[in-house]
Short mmCIF file of C-alpha atoms in Angstrom, two decimals:
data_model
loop_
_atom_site.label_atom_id
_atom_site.label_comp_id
_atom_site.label_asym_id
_atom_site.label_seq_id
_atom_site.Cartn_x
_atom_site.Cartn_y
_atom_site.Cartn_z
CA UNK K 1 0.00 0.00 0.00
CA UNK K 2 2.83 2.47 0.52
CA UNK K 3 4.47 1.77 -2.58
CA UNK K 4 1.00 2.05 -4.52
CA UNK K 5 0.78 5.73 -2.81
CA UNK K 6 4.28 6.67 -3.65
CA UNK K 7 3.24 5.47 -7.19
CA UNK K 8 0.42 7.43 -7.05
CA UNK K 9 2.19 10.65 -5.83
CA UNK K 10 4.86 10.63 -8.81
CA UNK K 11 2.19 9.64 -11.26
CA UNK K 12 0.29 13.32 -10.03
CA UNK K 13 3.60 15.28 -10.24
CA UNK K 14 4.46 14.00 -13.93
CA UNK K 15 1.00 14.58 -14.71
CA UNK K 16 1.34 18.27 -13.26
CA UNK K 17 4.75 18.39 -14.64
CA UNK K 18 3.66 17.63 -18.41
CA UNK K 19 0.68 19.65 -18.31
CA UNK K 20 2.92 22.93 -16.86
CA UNK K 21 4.94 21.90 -19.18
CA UNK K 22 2.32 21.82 -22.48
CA UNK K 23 1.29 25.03 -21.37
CA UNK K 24 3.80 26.78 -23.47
CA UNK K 25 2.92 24.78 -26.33
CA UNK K 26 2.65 27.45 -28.64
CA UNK K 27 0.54 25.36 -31.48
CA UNK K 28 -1.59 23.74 -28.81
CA UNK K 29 -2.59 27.18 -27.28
CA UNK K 30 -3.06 28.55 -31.01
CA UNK K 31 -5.17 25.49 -31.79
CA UNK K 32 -7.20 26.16 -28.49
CA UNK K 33 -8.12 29.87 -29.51
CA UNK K 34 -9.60 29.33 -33.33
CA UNK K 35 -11.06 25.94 -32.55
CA UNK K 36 -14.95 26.22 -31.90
CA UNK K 37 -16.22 26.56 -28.93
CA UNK K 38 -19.11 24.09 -26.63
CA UNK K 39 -22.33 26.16 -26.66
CA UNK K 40 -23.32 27.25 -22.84
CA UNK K 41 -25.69 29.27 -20.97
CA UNK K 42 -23.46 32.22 -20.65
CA UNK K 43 -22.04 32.62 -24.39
CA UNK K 44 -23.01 36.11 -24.53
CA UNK K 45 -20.78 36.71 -22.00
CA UNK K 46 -18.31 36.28 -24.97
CA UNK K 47 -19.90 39.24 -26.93
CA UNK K 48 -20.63 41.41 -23.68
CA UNK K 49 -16.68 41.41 -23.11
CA UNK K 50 -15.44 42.09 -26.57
CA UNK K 51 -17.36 44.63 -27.10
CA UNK K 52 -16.84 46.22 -23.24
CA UNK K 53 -12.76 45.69 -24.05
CA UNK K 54 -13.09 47.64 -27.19
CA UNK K 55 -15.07 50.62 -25.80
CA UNK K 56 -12.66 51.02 -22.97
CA UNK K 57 -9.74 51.23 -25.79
CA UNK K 58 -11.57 53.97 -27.74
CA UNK K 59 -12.19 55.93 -24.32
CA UNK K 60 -8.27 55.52 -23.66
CA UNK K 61 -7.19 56.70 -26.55
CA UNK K 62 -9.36 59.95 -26.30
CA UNK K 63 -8.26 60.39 -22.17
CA UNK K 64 -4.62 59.43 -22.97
CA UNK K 65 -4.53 62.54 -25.01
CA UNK K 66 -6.05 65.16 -23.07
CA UNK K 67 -2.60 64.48 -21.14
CA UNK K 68 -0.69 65.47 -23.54
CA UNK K 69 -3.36 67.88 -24.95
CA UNK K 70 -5.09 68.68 -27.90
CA UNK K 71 -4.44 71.25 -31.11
CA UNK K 72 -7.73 71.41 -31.73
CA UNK K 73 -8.95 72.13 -28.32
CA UNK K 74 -12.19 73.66 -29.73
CA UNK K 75 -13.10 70.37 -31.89
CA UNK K 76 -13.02 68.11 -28.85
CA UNK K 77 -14.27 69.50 -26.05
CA UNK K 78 -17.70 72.01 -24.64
CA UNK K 79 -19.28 73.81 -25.73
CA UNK K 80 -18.79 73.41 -29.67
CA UNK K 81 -16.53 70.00 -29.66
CA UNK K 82 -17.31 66.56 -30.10
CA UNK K 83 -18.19 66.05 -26.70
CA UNK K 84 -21.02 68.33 -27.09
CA UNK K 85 -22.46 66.11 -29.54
CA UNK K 86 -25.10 63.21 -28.76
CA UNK K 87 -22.36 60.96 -30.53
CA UNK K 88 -19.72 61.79 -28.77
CA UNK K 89 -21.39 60.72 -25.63
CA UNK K 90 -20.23 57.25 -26.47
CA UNK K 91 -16.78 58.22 -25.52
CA UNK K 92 -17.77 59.68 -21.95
CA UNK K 93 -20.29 56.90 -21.80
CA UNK K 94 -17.02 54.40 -22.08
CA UNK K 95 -16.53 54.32 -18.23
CA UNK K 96 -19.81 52.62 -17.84
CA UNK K 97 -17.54 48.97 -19.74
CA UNK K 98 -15.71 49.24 -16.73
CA UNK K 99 -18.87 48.30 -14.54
CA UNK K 100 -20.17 45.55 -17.14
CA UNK K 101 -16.66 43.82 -15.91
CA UNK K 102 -17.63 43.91 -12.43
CA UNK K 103 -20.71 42.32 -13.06
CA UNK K 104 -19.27 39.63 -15.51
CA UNK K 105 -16.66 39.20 -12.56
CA UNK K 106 -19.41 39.07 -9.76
CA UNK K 107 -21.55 36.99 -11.64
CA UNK K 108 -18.69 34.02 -12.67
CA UNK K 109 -17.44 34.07 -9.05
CA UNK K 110 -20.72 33.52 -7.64
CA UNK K 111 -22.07 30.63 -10.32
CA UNK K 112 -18.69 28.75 -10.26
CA UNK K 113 -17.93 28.51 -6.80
CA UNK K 114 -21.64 28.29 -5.92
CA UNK K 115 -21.87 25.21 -8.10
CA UNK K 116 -19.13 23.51 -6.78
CA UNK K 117 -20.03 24.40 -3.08
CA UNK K 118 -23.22 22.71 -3.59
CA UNK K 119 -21.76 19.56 -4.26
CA UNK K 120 -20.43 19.31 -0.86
CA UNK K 121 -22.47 18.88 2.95
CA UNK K 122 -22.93 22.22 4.40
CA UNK K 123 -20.56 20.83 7.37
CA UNK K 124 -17.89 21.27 4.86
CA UNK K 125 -18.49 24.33 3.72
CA UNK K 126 -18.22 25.57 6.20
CA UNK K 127 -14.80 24.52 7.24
CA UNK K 128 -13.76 27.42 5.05
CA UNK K 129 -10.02 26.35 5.98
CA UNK K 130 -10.58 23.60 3.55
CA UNK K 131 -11.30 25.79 0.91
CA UNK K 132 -10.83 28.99 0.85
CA UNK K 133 -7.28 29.53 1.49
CA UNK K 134 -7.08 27.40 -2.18
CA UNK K 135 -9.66 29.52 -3.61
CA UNK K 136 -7.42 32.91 -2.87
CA UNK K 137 -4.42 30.98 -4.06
CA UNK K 138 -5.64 29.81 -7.70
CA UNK K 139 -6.32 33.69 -7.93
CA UNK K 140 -3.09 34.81 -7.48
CA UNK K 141 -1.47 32.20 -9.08
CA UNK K 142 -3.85 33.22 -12.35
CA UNK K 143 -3.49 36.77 -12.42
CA UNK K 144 -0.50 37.92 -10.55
CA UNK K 145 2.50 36.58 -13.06
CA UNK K 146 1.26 38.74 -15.75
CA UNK K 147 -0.05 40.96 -13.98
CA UNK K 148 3.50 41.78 -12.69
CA UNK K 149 4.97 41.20 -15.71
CA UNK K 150 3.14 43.88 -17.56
CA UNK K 151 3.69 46.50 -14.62
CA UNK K 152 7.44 46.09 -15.16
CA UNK K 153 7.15 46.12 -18.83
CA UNK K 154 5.62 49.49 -18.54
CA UNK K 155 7.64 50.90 -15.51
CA UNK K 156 11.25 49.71 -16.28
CA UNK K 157 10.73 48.74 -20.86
CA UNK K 158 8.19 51.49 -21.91
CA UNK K 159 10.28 54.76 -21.52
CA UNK K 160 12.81 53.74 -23.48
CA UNK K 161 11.23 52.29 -26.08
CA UNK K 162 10.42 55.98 -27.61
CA UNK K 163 11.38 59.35 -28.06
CA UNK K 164 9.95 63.05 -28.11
CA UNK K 165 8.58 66.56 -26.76
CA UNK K 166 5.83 64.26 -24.70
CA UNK K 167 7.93 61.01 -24.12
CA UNK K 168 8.75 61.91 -21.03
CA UNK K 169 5.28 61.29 -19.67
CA UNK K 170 5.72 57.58 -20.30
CA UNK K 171 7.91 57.65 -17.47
CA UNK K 172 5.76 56.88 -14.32
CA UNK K 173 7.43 58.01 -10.98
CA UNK K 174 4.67 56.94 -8.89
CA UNK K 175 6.25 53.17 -9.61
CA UNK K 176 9.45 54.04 -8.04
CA UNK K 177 7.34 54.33 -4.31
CA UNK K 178 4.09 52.71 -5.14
CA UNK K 179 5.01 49.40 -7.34
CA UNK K 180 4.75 47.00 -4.41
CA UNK K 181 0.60 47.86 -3.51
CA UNK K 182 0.31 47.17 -7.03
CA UNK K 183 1.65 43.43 -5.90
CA UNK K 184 -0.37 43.50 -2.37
CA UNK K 185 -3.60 44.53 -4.77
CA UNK K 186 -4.31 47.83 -2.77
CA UNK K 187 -3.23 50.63 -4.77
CA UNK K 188 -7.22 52.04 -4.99
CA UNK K 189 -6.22 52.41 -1.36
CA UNK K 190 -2.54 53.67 -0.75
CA UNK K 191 -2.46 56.68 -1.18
CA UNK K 192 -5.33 57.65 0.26
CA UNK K 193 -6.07 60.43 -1.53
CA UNK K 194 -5.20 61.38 -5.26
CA UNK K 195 -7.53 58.88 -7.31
CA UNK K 196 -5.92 57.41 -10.44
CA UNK K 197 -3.70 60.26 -10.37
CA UNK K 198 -0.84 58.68 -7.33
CA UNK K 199 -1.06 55.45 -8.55
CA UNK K 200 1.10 53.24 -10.23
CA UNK K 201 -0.37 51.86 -13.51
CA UNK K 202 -3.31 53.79 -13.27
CA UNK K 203 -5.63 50.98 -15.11
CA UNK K 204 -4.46 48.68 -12.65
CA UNK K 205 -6.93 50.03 -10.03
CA UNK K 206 -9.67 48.08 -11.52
CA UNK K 207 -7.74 45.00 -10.48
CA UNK K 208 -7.06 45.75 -6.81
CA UNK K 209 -11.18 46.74 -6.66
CA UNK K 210 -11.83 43.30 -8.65
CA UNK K 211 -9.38 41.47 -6.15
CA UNK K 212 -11.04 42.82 -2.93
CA UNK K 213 -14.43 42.03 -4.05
CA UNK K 214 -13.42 38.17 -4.86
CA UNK K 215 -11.42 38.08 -1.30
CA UNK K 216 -15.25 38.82 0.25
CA UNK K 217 -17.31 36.95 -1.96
CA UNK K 218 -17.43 33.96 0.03
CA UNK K 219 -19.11 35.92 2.62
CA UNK K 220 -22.12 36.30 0.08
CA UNK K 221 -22.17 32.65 -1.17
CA UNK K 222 -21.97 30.51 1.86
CA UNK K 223 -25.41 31.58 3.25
CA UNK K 224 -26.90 31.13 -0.46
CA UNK K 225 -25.53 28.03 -0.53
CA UNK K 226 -27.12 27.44 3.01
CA UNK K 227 -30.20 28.99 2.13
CA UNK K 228 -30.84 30.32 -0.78
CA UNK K 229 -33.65 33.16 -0.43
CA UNK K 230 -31.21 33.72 2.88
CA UNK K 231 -28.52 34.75 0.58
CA UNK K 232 -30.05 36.72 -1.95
CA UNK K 233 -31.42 38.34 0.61
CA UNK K 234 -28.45 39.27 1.86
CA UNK K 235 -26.83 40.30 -1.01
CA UNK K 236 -29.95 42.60 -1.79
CA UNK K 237 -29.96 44.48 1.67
CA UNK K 238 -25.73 45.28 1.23
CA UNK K 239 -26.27 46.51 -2.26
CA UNK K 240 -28.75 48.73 -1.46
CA UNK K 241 -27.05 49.87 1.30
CA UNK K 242 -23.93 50.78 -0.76
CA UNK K 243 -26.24 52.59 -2.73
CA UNK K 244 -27.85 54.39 -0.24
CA UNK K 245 -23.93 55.32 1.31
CA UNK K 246 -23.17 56.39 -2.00
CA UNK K 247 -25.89 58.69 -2.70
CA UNK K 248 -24.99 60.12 0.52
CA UNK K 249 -21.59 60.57 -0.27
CA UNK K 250 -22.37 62.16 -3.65
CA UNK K 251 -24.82 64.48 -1.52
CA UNK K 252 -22.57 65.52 1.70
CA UNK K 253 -19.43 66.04 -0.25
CA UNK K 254 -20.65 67.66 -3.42
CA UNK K 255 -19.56 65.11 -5.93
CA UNK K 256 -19.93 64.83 -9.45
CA UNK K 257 -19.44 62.70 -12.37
CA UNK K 258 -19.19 64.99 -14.82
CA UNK K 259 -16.07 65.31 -15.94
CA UNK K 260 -16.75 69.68 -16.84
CA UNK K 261 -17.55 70.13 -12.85
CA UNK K 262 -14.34 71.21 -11.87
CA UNK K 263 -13.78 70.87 -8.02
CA UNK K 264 -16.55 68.79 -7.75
CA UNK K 265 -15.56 66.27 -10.71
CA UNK K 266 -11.95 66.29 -9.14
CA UNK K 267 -12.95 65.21 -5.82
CA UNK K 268 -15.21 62.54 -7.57
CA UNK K 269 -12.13 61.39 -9.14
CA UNK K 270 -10.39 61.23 -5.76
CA UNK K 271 -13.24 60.14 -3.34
CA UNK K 272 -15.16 57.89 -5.44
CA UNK K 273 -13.69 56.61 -8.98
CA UNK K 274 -11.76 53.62 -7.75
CA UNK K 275 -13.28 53.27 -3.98
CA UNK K 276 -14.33 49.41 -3.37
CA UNK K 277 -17.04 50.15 -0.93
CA UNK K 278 -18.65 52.48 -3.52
CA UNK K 279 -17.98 50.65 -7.03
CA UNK K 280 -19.26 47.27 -5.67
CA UNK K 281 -23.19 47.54 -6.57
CA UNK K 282 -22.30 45.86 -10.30
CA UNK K 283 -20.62 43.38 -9.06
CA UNK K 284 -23.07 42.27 -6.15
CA UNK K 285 -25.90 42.80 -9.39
CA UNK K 286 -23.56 40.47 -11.10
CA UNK K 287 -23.64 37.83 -7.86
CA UNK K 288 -27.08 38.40 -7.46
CA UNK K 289 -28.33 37.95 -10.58
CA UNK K 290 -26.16 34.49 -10.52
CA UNK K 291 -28.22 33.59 -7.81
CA UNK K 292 -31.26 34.16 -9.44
CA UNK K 293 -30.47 31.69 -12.01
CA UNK K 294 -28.94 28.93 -10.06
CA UNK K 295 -32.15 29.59 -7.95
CA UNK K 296 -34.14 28.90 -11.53
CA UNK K 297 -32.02 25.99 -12.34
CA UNK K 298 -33.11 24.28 -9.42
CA UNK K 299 -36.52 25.26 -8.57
CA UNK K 300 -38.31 25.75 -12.21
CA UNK K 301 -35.77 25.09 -14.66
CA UNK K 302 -38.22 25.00 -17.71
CA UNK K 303 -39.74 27.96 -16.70
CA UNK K 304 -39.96 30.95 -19.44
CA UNK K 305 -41.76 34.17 -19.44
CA UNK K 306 -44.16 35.17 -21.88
CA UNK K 307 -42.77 36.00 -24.78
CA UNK K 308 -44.50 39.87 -24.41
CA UNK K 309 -43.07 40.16 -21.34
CA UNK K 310 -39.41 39.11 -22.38
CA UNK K 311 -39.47 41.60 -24.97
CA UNK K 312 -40.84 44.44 -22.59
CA UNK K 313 -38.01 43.26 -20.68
CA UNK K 314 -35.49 43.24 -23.64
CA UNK K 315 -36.44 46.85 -24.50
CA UNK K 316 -36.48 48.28 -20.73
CA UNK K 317 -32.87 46.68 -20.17
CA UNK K 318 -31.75 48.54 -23.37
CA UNK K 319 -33.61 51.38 -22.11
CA UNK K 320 -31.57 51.72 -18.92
CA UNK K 321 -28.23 51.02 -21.25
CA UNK K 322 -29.42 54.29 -23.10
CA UNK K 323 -29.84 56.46 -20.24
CA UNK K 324 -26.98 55.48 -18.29
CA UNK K 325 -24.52 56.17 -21.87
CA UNK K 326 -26.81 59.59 -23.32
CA UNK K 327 -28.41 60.62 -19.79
CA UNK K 328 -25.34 63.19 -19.50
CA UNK K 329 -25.59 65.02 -22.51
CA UNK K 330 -27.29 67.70 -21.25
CA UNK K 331 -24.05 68.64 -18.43
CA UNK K 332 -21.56 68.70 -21.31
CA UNK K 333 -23.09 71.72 -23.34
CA UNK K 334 -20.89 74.58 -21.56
CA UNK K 335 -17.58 75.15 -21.04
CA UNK K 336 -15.29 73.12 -18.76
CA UNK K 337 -15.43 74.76 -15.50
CA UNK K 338 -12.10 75.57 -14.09
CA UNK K 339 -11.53 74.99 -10.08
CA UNK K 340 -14.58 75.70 -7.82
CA UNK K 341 -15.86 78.35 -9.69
CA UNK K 342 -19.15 76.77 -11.43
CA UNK K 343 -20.79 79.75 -12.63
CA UNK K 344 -22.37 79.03 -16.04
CA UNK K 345 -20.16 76.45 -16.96
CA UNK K 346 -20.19 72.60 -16.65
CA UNK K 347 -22.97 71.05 -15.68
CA UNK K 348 -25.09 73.24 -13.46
CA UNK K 349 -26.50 75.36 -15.93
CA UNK K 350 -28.54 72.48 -17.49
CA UNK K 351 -28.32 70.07 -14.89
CA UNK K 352 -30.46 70.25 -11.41
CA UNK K 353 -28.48 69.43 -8.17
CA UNK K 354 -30.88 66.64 -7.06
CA UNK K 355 -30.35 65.34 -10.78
CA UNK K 356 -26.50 65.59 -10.78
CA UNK K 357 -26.86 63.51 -7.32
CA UNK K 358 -29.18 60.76 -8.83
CA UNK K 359 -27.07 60.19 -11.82
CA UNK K 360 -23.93 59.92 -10.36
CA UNK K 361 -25.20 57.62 -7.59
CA UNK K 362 -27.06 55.08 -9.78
CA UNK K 363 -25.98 55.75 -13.07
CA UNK K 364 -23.61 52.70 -12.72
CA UNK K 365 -26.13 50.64 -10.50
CA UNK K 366 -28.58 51.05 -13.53
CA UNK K 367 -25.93 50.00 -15.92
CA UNK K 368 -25.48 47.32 -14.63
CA UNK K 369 -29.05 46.15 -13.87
CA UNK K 370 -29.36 46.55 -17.33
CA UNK K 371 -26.72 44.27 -18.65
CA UNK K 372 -28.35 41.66 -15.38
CA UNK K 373 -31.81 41.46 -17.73
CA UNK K 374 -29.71 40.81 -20.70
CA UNK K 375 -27.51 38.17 -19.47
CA UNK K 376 -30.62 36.21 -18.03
CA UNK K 377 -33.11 36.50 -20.92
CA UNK K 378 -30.26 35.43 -22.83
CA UNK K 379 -29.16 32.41 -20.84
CA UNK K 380 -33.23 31.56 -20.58
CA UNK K 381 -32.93 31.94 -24.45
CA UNK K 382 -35.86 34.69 -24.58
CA UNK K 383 -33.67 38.22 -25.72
CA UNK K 384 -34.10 39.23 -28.41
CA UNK K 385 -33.06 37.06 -31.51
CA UNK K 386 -31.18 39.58 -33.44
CA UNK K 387 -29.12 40.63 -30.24
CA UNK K 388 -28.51 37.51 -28.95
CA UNK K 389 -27.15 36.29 -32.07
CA UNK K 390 -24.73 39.24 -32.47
CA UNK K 391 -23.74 38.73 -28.67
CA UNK K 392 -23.28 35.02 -29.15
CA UNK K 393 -21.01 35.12 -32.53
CA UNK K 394 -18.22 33.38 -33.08
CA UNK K 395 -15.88 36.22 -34.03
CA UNK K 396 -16.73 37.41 -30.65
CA UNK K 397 -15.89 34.22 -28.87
CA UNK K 398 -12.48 34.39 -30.56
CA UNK K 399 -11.51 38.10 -29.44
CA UNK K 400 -12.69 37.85 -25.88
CA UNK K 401 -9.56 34.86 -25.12
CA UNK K 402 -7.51 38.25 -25.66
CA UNK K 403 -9.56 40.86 -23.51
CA UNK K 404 -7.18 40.02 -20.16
CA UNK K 405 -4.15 40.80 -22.56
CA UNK K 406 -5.66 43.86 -24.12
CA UNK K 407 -6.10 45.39 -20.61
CA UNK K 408 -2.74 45.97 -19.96
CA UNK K 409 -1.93 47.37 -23.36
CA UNK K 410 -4.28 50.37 -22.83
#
């Protein structure tokens, strides 16, 4: 018997060994990303993230260069500039791809370890030492090689790698005292105060936010797995509560998500932009609504709406997606306001103060409620034909193996 285990033990660690070993196969991993995919539940998740990855590129490229500033100042921005325009609200609208992430993220965290959790005796879930110690571990382990490994590309490789009047910008400084709570996945926290602005690898904040929220999801899925109206529940009554701290915030400190605010915008930048306890509500929608359909699954898994009422559904879920994007047009029709002056600039002209407050509190909340009714028509296969279709496509699929990649290029 102790030679059998001993056998068994070096039979797992050539097994380990060969597949660490494949994984750097470079015709096996090319053969894994063009050949065709197993239909699921979830395929427009595929779609949702292509198209999320390639609107947060387009409102990069447009941010990236207000740094470095624009010729044709008058072109781009209030009162006359693109900006100004209904179209060009797609590019503001950008930051709202950003949320759709949380909720993808909130929503596969929640189904996949839900699933698996189920499997087990509730005795053993709850000997989270079992468990979750593994679960934090196969997270780092995923992420934090490249992760890393892009950082120092763009701290120690980038600056050189160019030349010119605005080159200089490339070189980061915050990395030479900030690098390592990029590693410890707190740099939306330390510094305290500065937003995007003090950090190192400014996109990289969505990671540390994405990182803390997976850390405490297995607060919110142990008593759904326990009980599941218990858990939902619970999820409900802490998203609404973050929403109700937020609007509060918003209120109290005279926030504001529009970017033309001035003071107000800046501090929204600082206070709010990349704070977990306020950016959470998409991605407890996103564990929610996963909830909701493992809740389906296994209650009334044939169960469909009526067809009228999935396409009332359809259309008030693209509804919210078209207020949340457009519903800011009317505070970018003035001038940029410039400090704390906001005296006919901005905003405030056009825009009330109690509707300022309710758009910048559940402007994201909405978007993401939005892309919720989506995802579960479409896994119930009741949205819309058309836009599921699109969603589901193939060329989709094969983009969205590249999304994690693209991050870190932007």
């Amino acid at each position: 018997e102790k030679t059998s285990s001993k056998e068994q033990k070096s039979l797992t660690k050539e097994k380990f060994t060969l597949r660490f070993l494949k994984s750097f196969d470079i015709f096996a991993n090319l053969r894994s990303l063009v050949s065709p995919r197993k239909s699921g539940a979830f395929d427009i998740f595929d779609g949702i993230r292509t198209i999320s990855m390639m609107w947060v590129v387009f409102g990069h490229v447009y941010n990236y260069q207000i740094v470095i500033g624009y010729s044709n100042i008058h072109d781009v921005f209030a009162p006359n500039g693109l900006i100004a325009s209904f179209t060009g609200q797609v590019i503001i609208g950008g930051e709202f791809a950003v949320d759709t992430f949380f909720f993808l993220s909130g929503f596969l965290v929640t189904y996949s370890l839900a699933v698996r959790l189920e499997k087990l005796s509730f005795d053993l879930v709850l000997k989270v030492q079992n468990w979750v110690p593994m679960f934090y571990v196969h997270r780092i382990i995923r992420i934090t090689p490249t992760y890393m490994f892009a950082l120092f590309f763009y701290w120690k490789i980038g600056p050189l790698l160019g030349s010119g009047p605005f080159w200089y910008l490339m070189n980061d400084e915050n990395c030479n005292d900030y690098w390592w709570t990029n590693l410890l996945n707190i740099n939306n926290l330390y510094p305290f105060q500065g937003g995007v602005a003090k950090q190192c690898f400014s996109v990289s904040w969505y990671l540390a936010n994405d990182f803390q929220f997976y850390v405490i999801s297995p607060i919110f899925i142990i008593p759904f797995v326990y009980k599941k109206k218990i858990g939902m529940l619970f999820c409900t009554i802490i998203l609404l509560l973050s929403i109700a701290w937020t609007i509060i915030i918003v209120k109290e400190d005279n926030l504001s998500t529009f970017l033309g605010d001035g003071e107000p915008a800046r501090k929204f930048q600082e206070m709010f932009y990349v704070a977990p306890h306020l950016r959470i509500p998409p991605y407890l929608i996103g564990m929610l609504s996963a909830m909701i359909w493992i809740y389906k699954k296994a209650h009334s898994p044939n169960f469909k709406v009526h067809k009228n009422i999935a396409l009332i559904l359809s259309g008030f879920a693209f509804f919210l997606l078209g207020v949340t994007c457009y519903g800011s047009y009317q505070g970018y029709q003035k001038q940029f306001c410039s400090g704390s002056d906001t005296t006919d600039c901005g905003s405030y002209p056009n825009v009330s103060q109690s509707t300022r407050i309710a758009y910048t509190s559940l402007s994201r909340p909405a978007w993401a409620l939005g892309i919720a009714i989506i995802t579960l028509l479409s896994a119930n296969s009741q949205l819309f034909y058309p836009v599921n279709y699109f969603l589901c496509h193939e060329v989709l699929f094969f983009f969205s193996d590249f999304n994690f990649y693209f991050f870190f290029l932007i």
